[in-house]
PDB file of C-alpha atoms in Angstrom:
ATOM      1  CA  UNK A   1     -10.758 -18.701 -15.359  1.00 73.00           C
ATOM      2  CA  UNK A   2      -8.732 -21.912 -15.287  1.00 78.00           C
ATOM      3  CA  UNK A   3      -7.552 -22.758 -11.752  1.00 84.00           C
ATOM      4  CA  UNK A   4      -3.950 -22.867 -12.987  1.00 80.00           C
ATOM      5  CA  UNK A   5      -4.235 -19.333 -14.370  1.00 78.00           C
ATOM      6  CA  UNK A   6      -5.540 -18.088 -11.016  1.00 85.00           C
ATOM      7  CA  UNK A   7      -2.712 -19.892  -9.201  1.00 84.00           C
ATOM      8  CA  UNK A   8      -0.144 -18.299 -11.490  1.00 80.00           C
ATOM      9  CA  UNK A   9      -1.737 -14.906 -10.924  1.00 83.00           C
ATOM     10  CA  UNK A  10      -1.797 -15.438  -7.149  1.00 85.00           C
ATOM     11  CA  UNK A  11       1.835 -16.565  -7.149  1.00 82.00           C
ATOM     12  CA  UNK A  12       2.897 -13.492  -9.090  1.00 79.00           C
ATOM     13  CA  UNK A  13       0.953 -11.313  -6.637  1.00 83.00           C
ATOM     14  CA  UNK A  14       2.622 -12.962  -3.649  1.00 81.00           C
ATOM     15  CA  UNK A  15       6.081 -12.495  -5.145  1.00 75.00           C
ATOM     16  CA  UNK A  16       5.301  -8.861  -5.915  1.00 75.00           C
ATOM     17  CA  UNK A  17       3.757  -8.174  -2.478  1.00 77.00           C
ATOM     18  CA  UNK A  18       6.594  -9.786  -0.515  1.00 69.00           C
ATOM     19  CA  UNK A  19       9.106  -7.354  -1.982  1.00 63.00           C
ATOM     20  CA  UNK A  20       9.030  -4.271   0.279  1.00 62.00           C
ATOM     21  CA  UNK A  21       7.946  -1.560  -2.127  1.00 70.00           C
ATOM     22  CA  UNK A  22       6.310   1.786  -1.293  1.00 77.00           C
ATOM     23  CA  UNK A  23       2.998   0.169  -0.298  1.00 82.00           C
ATOM     24  CA  UNK A  24       4.528  -2.310   2.156  1.00 81.00           C
ATOM     25  CA  UNK A  25       6.862   0.368   3.490  1.00 79.00           C
ATOM     26  CA  UNK A  26       3.955   2.725   4.163  1.00 83.00           C
ATOM     27  CA  UNK A  27       1.917  -0.088   5.772  1.00 86.00           C
ATOM     28  CA  UNK A  28       4.703  -1.143   8.137  1.00 82.00           C
ATOM     29  CA  UNK A  29       5.488   2.475   9.018  1.00 81.00           C
ATOM     30  CA  UNK A  30       1.823   3.089   9.785  1.00 82.00           C
ATOM     31  CA  UNK A  31       1.541   0.060  12.070  1.00 83.00           C
ATOM     32  CA  UNK A  32       4.794   0.896  13.881  1.00 78.00           C
ATOM     33  CA  UNK A  33       3.654   4.452  14.499  1.00 75.00           C
ATOM     34  CA  UNK A  34      -0.034   3.849  15.145  1.00 76.00           C
ATOM     35  CA  UNK A  35      -0.545   0.151  15.820  1.00 75.00           C
ATOM     36  CA  UNK A  36      -3.312  -1.796  14.134  1.00 81.00           C
ATOM     37  CA  UNK A  37      -5.896   0.843  14.998  1.00 74.00           C
ATOM     38  CA  UNK A  38      -7.534   2.289  11.875  1.00 76.00           C
ATOM     39  CA  UNK A  39      -5.373   0.086   9.643  1.00 87.00           C
ATOM     40  CA  UNK A  40      -8.333  -1.671   7.978  1.00 90.00           C
ATOM     41  CA  UNK A  41      -9.567   1.351   5.940  1.00 90.00           C
ATOM     42  CA  UNK A  42      -5.952   1.873   4.841  1.00 90.00           C
ATOM     43  CA  UNK A  43      -5.673  -1.759   3.711  1.00 93.00           C
ATOM     44  CA  UNK A  44      -9.056  -1.729   1.969  1.00 94.00           C
ATOM     45  CA  UNK A  45      -7.959   1.342   0.004  1.00 92.00           C
ATOM     46  CA  UNK A  46      -4.708  -0.413  -0.954  1.00 93.00           C
ATOM     47  CA  UNK A  47      -6.645  -3.424  -2.244  1.00 94.00           C
ATOM     48  CA  UNK A  48      -9.154  -1.202  -4.060  1.00 95.00           C
ATOM     49  CA  UNK A  49      -6.361   0.695  -5.788  1.00 92.00           C
ATOM     50  CA  UNK A  50      -4.757  -2.531  -6.970  1.00 92.00           C
ATOM     51  CA  UNK A  51      -8.146  -3.844  -8.120  1.00 93.00           C
ATOM     52  CA  UNK A  52      -8.534  -0.678 -10.197  1.00 92.00           C
ATOM     53  CA  UNK A  53      -5.166  -1.260 -11.879  1.00 89.00           C
ATOM     54  CA  UNK A  54      -6.089  -4.908 -12.453  1.00 89.00           C
ATOM     55  CA  UNK A  55      -9.388  -3.864 -14.014  1.00 88.00           C
ATOM     56  CA  UNK A  56      -7.586  -1.473 -16.351  1.00 82.00           C
ATOM     57  CA  UNK A  57      -5.260  -4.281 -17.386  1.00 78.00           C
ATOM     58  CA  UNK A  58      -8.152  -6.685 -17.981  1.00 79.00           C
ATOM     59  CA  UNK A  59     -10.018  -4.067 -20.023  1.00 77.00           C
ATOM     60  CA  UNK A  60      -6.967  -3.608 -22.216  1.00 66.00           C
ATOM     61  CA  UNK A  61      -6.606   0.024 -21.207  1.00 59.00           C
ATOM     62  CA  UNK A  62      -2.823   0.101 -20.956  1.00 48.00           C
ATOM     63  CA  UNK A  63      -2.908   3.163 -23.204  1.00 53.00           C
ATOM     64  CA  UNK A  64      -5.031   4.979 -20.632  1.00 56.00           C
ATOM     65  CA  UNK A  65      -1.988   5.818 -18.528  1.00 54.00           C
ATOM     66  CA  UNK A  66      -0.376   7.487 -21.527  1.00 54.00           C
ATOM     67  CA  UNK A  67      -3.581   9.203 -22.674  1.00 62.00           C
ATOM     68  CA  UNK A  68      -4.291  10.632 -19.238  1.00 63.00           C
ATOM     69  CA  UNK A  69      -0.678  10.946 -18.129  1.00 64.00           C
ATOM     70  CA  UNK A  70      -1.321  14.290 -16.422  1.00 71.00           C
ATOM     71  CA  UNK A  71      -4.008  12.754 -14.199  1.00 63.00           C
ATOM     72  CA  UNK A  72      -1.782   9.863 -13.165  1.00 61.00           C
ATOM     73  CA  UNK A  73       1.130  12.203 -12.533  1.00 70.00           C
ATOM     74  CA  UNK A  74      -1.094  14.343 -10.311  1.00 71.00           C
ATOM     75  CA  UNK A  75      -2.147  11.261  -8.318  1.00 61.00           C
ATOM     76  CA  UNK A  76       1.470  10.162  -8.052  1.00 66.00           C
ATOM     77  CA  UNK A  77       2.773  13.500  -6.753  1.00 77.00           C
ATOM     78  CA  UNK A  78      -0.163  13.918  -4.363  1.00 70.00           C
ATOM     79  CA  UNK A  79       0.847  10.584  -2.837  1.00 64.00           C
ATOM     80  CA  UNK A  80       4.486  11.698  -2.633  1.00 73.00           C
ATOM     81  CA  UNK A  81       3.534  14.954  -0.913  1.00 77.00           C
ATOM     82  CA  UNK A  82       1.298  13.165   1.588  1.00 65.00           C
ATOM     83  CA  UNK A  83       3.979  10.622   2.470  1.00 65.00           C
ATOM     84  CA  UNK A  84       6.546  13.376   2.995  1.00 77.00           C
ATOM     85  CA  UNK A  85       4.097  15.176   5.259  1.00 74.00           C
ATOM     86  CA  UNK A  86       3.634  12.005   7.320  1.00 66.00           C
ATOM     87  CA  UNK A  87       7.406  11.532   7.481  1.00 72.00           C
ATOM     88  CA  UNK A  88       7.844  15.069   8.842  1.00 80.00           C
ATOM     89  CA  UNK A  89       5.085  14.550  11.425  1.00 72.00           C
ATOM     90  CA  UNK A  90       6.737  11.344  12.629  1.00 65.00           C
ATOM     91  CA  UNK A  91      10.097  13.048  13.084  1.00 72.00           C
ATOM     92  CA  UNK A  92       8.512  15.872  15.096  1.00 74.00           C
ATOM     93  CA  UNK A  93       6.080  13.714  17.086  1.00 62.00           C
ATOM     94  CA  UNK A  94       6.053  13.732  20.899  1.00 53.00           C
ATOM     95  CA  UNK A  95       7.686  10.644  22.405  1.00 49.00           C
ATOM     96  CA  UNK A  96       5.351   9.928  25.308  1.00 45.00           C
ATOM     97  CA  UNK A  97       5.136   6.440  26.782  1.00 39.00           C
ATOM     98  CA  UNK A  98       1.607   5.063  27.171  1.00 39.00           C
ATOM     99  CA  UNK A  99      -1.177   7.608  26.874  1.00 38.00           C
ATOM    100  CA  UNK A 100      -2.750   8.782  23.672  1.00 38.00           C
ATOM    101  CA  UNK A 101      -0.385  10.560  21.367  1.00 36.00           C
ATOM    102  CA  UNK A 102      -1.537  12.564  18.394  1.00 38.00           C
ATOM    103  CA  UNK A 103      -0.292  10.114  15.826  1.00 40.00           C
ATOM    104  CA  UNK A 104       0.413  11.615  12.423  1.00 43.00           C
ATOM    105  CA  UNK A 105      -0.991   8.485  10.820  1.00 45.00           C
ATOM    106  CA  UNK A 106      -4.181   8.690  12.813  1.00 44.00           C
ATOM    107  CA  UNK A 107      -7.437  10.288  11.800  1.00 51.00           C
ATOM    108  CA  UNK A 108     -10.880   9.096  10.792  1.00 53.00           C
ATOM    109  CA  UNK A 109     -11.383   6.135   8.512  1.00 72.00           C
ATOM    110  CA  UNK A 110     -11.767   8.350   5.458  1.00 80.00           C
ATOM    111  CA  UNK A 111      -8.336   9.886   6.070  1.00 79.00           C
ATOM    112  CA  UNK A 112      -6.720   6.458   6.297  1.00 82.00           C
ATOM    113  CA  UNK A 113      -8.670   5.342   3.232  1.00 88.00           C
ATOM    114  CA  UNK A 114      -7.592   8.376   1.182  1.00 84.00           C
ATOM    115  CA  UNK A 115      -3.989   7.815   2.228  1.00 81.00           C
ATOM    116  CA  UNK A 116      -4.026   4.161   1.183  1.00 86.00           C
ATOM    117  CA  UNK A 117      -5.745   4.891  -2.121  1.00 87.00           C
ATOM    118  CA  UNK A 118      -3.304   7.656  -3.074  1.00 84.00           C
ATOM    119  CA  UNK A 119      -0.359   5.373  -2.299  1.00 84.00           C
ATOM    120  CA  UNK A 120      -1.821   2.419  -4.198  1.00 88.00           C
ATOM    121  CA  UNK A 121      -2.841   4.381  -7.289  1.00 86.00           C
ATOM    122  CA  UNK A 122       0.297   6.507  -7.274  1.00 81.00           C
ATOM    123  CA  UNK A 123       2.696   3.581  -6.950  1.00 78.00           C
ATOM    124  CA  UNK A 124       4.346   3.030 -10.374  1.00 74.00           C
ATOM    125  CA  UNK A 125       5.164  -0.531  -9.322  1.00 74.00           C
ATOM    126  CA  UNK A 126       1.441  -1.338  -9.278  1.00 80.00           C
ATOM    127  CA  UNK A 127       0.910   0.346 -12.620  1.00 77.00           C
ATOM    128  CA  UNK A 128       3.688  -1.671 -14.264  1.00 73.00           C
ATOM    129  CA  UNK A 129       2.593  -4.939 -12.649  1.00 76.00           C
ATOM    130  CA  UNK A 130      -1.043  -4.808 -13.694  1.00 81.00           C
ATOM    131  CA  UNK A 131      -0.711  -3.078 -17.064  1.00 73.00           C
ATOM    132  CA  UNK A 132       2.309  -4.970 -18.374  1.00 68.00           C
ATOM    133  CA  UNK A 133       3.109  -8.115 -16.377  1.00 67.00           C
ATOM    134  CA  UNK A 134      -0.420  -9.424 -15.763  1.00 70.00           C
ATOM    135  CA  UNK A 135      -1.418  -9.293 -19.472  1.00 67.00           C
ATOM    136  CA  UNK A 136       1.720 -11.322 -20.183  1.00 64.00           C
ATOM    137  CA  UNK A 137       0.627 -13.996 -17.669  1.00 67.00           C
ATOM    138  CA  UNK A 138      -2.733 -14.632 -19.299  1.00 69.00           C
ATOM    139  CA  UNK A 139      -4.732 -13.752 -22.406  1.00 68.00           C
ATOM    140  CA  UNK A 140      -6.754 -10.751 -21.334  1.00 65.00           C
ATOM    141  CA  UNK A 141      -8.804 -10.784 -24.550  1.00 65.00           C
ATOM    142  CA  UNK A 142     -10.704 -13.877 -23.403  1.00 71.00           C
ATOM    143  CA  UNK A 143     -11.376 -12.779 -19.821  1.00 75.00           C
ATOM    144  CA  UNK A 144     -15.132 -12.584 -19.224  1.00 82.00           C
ATOM    145  CA  UNK A 145     -16.970 -10.644 -16.528  1.00 85.00           C
ATOM    146  CA  UNK A 146     -16.973 -13.802 -14.411  1.00 89.00           C
ATOM    147  CA  UNK A 147     -13.251 -14.233 -15.042  1.00 86.00           C
ATOM    148  CA  UNK A 148     -12.649 -10.626 -13.975  1.00 88.00           C
ATOM    149  CA  UNK A 149     -14.583 -11.246 -10.751  1.00 92.00           C
ATOM    150  CA  UNK A 150     -12.500 -14.361 -10.121  1.00 92.00           C
ATOM    151  CA  UNK A 151      -9.289 -12.380 -10.679  1.00 91.00           C
ATOM    152  CA  UNK A 152     -10.430  -9.600  -8.339  1.00 93.00           C
ATOM    153  CA  UNK A 153     -11.435 -12.156  -5.698  1.00 94.00           C
ATOM    154  CA  UNK A 154      -8.061 -13.866  -6.029  1.00 94.00           C
ATOM    155  CA  UNK A 155      -6.343 -10.492  -5.746  1.00 94.00           C
ATOM    156  CA  UNK A 156      -8.207  -9.506  -2.565  1.00 95.00           C
ATOM    157  CA  UNK A 157      -7.660 -12.867  -0.850  1.00 95.00           C
ATOM    158  CA  UNK A 158      -3.961 -12.946  -1.777  1.00 93.00           C
ATOM    159  CA  UNK A 159      -3.238  -9.335  -0.834  1.00 94.00           C
ATOM    160  CA  UNK A 160      -5.243  -9.635   2.388  1.00 94.00           C
ATOM    161  CA  UNK A 161      -3.175 -12.657   3.408  1.00 93.00           C
ATOM    162  CA  UNK A 162       0.165 -11.018   2.635  1.00 89.00           C
ATOM    163  CA  UNK A 163      -0.686  -7.548   3.977  1.00 91.00           C
ATOM    164  CA  UNK A 164      -2.188  -8.890   7.200  1.00 91.00           C
ATOM    165  CA  UNK A 165       0.999 -10.909   7.724  1.00 88.00           C
ATOM    166  CA  UNK A 166       3.024  -7.706   7.318  1.00 86.00           C
ATOM    167  CA  UNK A 167       0.641  -5.972   9.743  1.00 89.00           C
ATOM    168  CA  UNK A 168       0.926  -8.696  12.385  1.00 88.00           C
ATOM    169  CA  UNK A 169       4.720  -8.777  12.095  1.00 83.00           C
ATOM    170  CA  UNK A 170       4.942  -5.013  12.517  1.00 82.00           C
ATOM    171  CA  UNK A 171       2.432  -5.043  15.401  1.00 83.00           C
ATOM    172  CA  UNK A 172       4.349  -7.838  17.138  1.00 79.00           C
ATOM    173  CA  UNK A 173       7.553  -5.837  16.914  1.00 74.00           C
ATOM    174  CA  UNK A 174       5.741  -2.844  18.383  1.00 67.00           C
ATOM    175  CA  UNK A 175       4.815  -4.753  21.567  1.00 62.00           C
ATOM    176  CA  UNK A 176       8.493  -4.778  22.554  1.00 58.00           C
ATOM    177  CA  UNK A 177       8.637  -0.989  22.598  1.00 51.00           C
ATOM    178  CA  UNK A 178       8.217   0.227  26.161  1.00 44.00           C
ATOM    179  CA  UNK A 179      10.385   3.314  26.679  1.00 51.00           C
ATOM    180  CA  UNK A 180      10.441   6.807  25.224  1.00 56.00           C
ATOM    181  CA  UNK A 181      13.913   6.383  23.678  1.00 64.00           C
ATOM    182  CA  UNK A 182      12.769   3.299  21.778  1.00 61.00           C
ATOM    183  CA  UNK A 183       9.565   5.023  20.714  1.00 60.00           C
ATOM    184  CA  UNK A 184      11.619   7.968  19.510  1.00 69.00           C
ATOM    185  CA  UNK A 185      13.823   5.675  17.427  1.00 69.00           C
ATOM    186  CA  UNK A 186      10.796   3.877  15.983  1.00 62.00           C
ATOM    187  CA  UNK A 187       9.177   7.205  15.068  1.00 65.00           C
ATOM    188  CA  UNK A 188      12.380   8.241  13.327  1.00 72.00           C
ATOM    189  CA  UNK A 189      12.646   4.894  11.524  1.00 71.00           C
ATOM    190  CA  UNK A 190       8.977   5.095  10.530  1.00 63.00           C
ATOM    191  CA  UNK A 191       9.501   8.635   9.271  1.00 70.00           C
ATOM    192  CA  UNK A 192      12.513   7.478   7.288  1.00 75.00           C
ATOM    193  CA  UNK A 193      10.498   4.611   5.814  1.00 65.00           C
ATOM    194  CA  UNK A 194       7.751   7.024   4.804  1.00 63.00           C
ATOM    195  CA  UNK A 195      10.324   9.292   3.157  1.00 75.00           C
ATOM    196  CA  UNK A 196      11.810   6.303   1.325  1.00 74.00           C
ATOM    197  CA  UNK A 197       8.352   5.271   0.139  1.00 61.00           C
ATOM    198  CA  UNK A 198       7.810   8.801  -1.183  1.00 68.00           C
ATOM    199  CA  UNK A 199      11.198   8.707  -2.935  1.00 76.00           C
ATOM    200  CA  UNK A 200      10.431   5.302  -4.485  1.00 68.00           C
ATOM    201  CA  UNK A 201       7.177   6.640  -5.920  1.00 63.00           C
ATOM    202  CA  UNK A 202       8.798   9.887  -7.067  1.00 74.00           C
ATOM    203  CA  UNK A 203      11.616   8.236  -9.026  1.00 73.00           C
ATOM    204  CA  UNK A 204       9.410   5.438 -10.375  1.00 60.00           C
TER     205      UNK A 204
END
């Protein structure tokens, strides 16, 4: 891939990732509710999901979404249901200060990974970006296997930079939260953000 093409692709990714869509909303809500603990499997799943959409775009499989519409709809609504469940758990969560609270966004790495993957694959914004916008940025018919690897590498580096910035900003805000009333408000805000992320995916 020409360096300029990769720069254009990276710039488009940055612009897309800086706009708080369902993925960013879910990430920030997770960090506010849970901290940075167990966030890496969640982020890896997000990046994997976007790499899958990119690969479909590169392979010229834009028709796949239409051909297997039922499968993609099932993934989408599974993500919506899971986000709504997390939103409900946040609203009903105990508001203890300090101590270990049963965080609704907690769980083993596989749970965080499954959550991130369902959000990434079920986000219509990702589908539209990689299956329509990316092919318009470059000629996908001439992308080789090496070019695909370069695009995926650019994607991971760019998304890691942006998403880790979002994570650090959310974690920094969390350090100011020291009383149960504030924690309660943050849980409610996080729950609301999760619900909004679910709504954004549902209407997309």
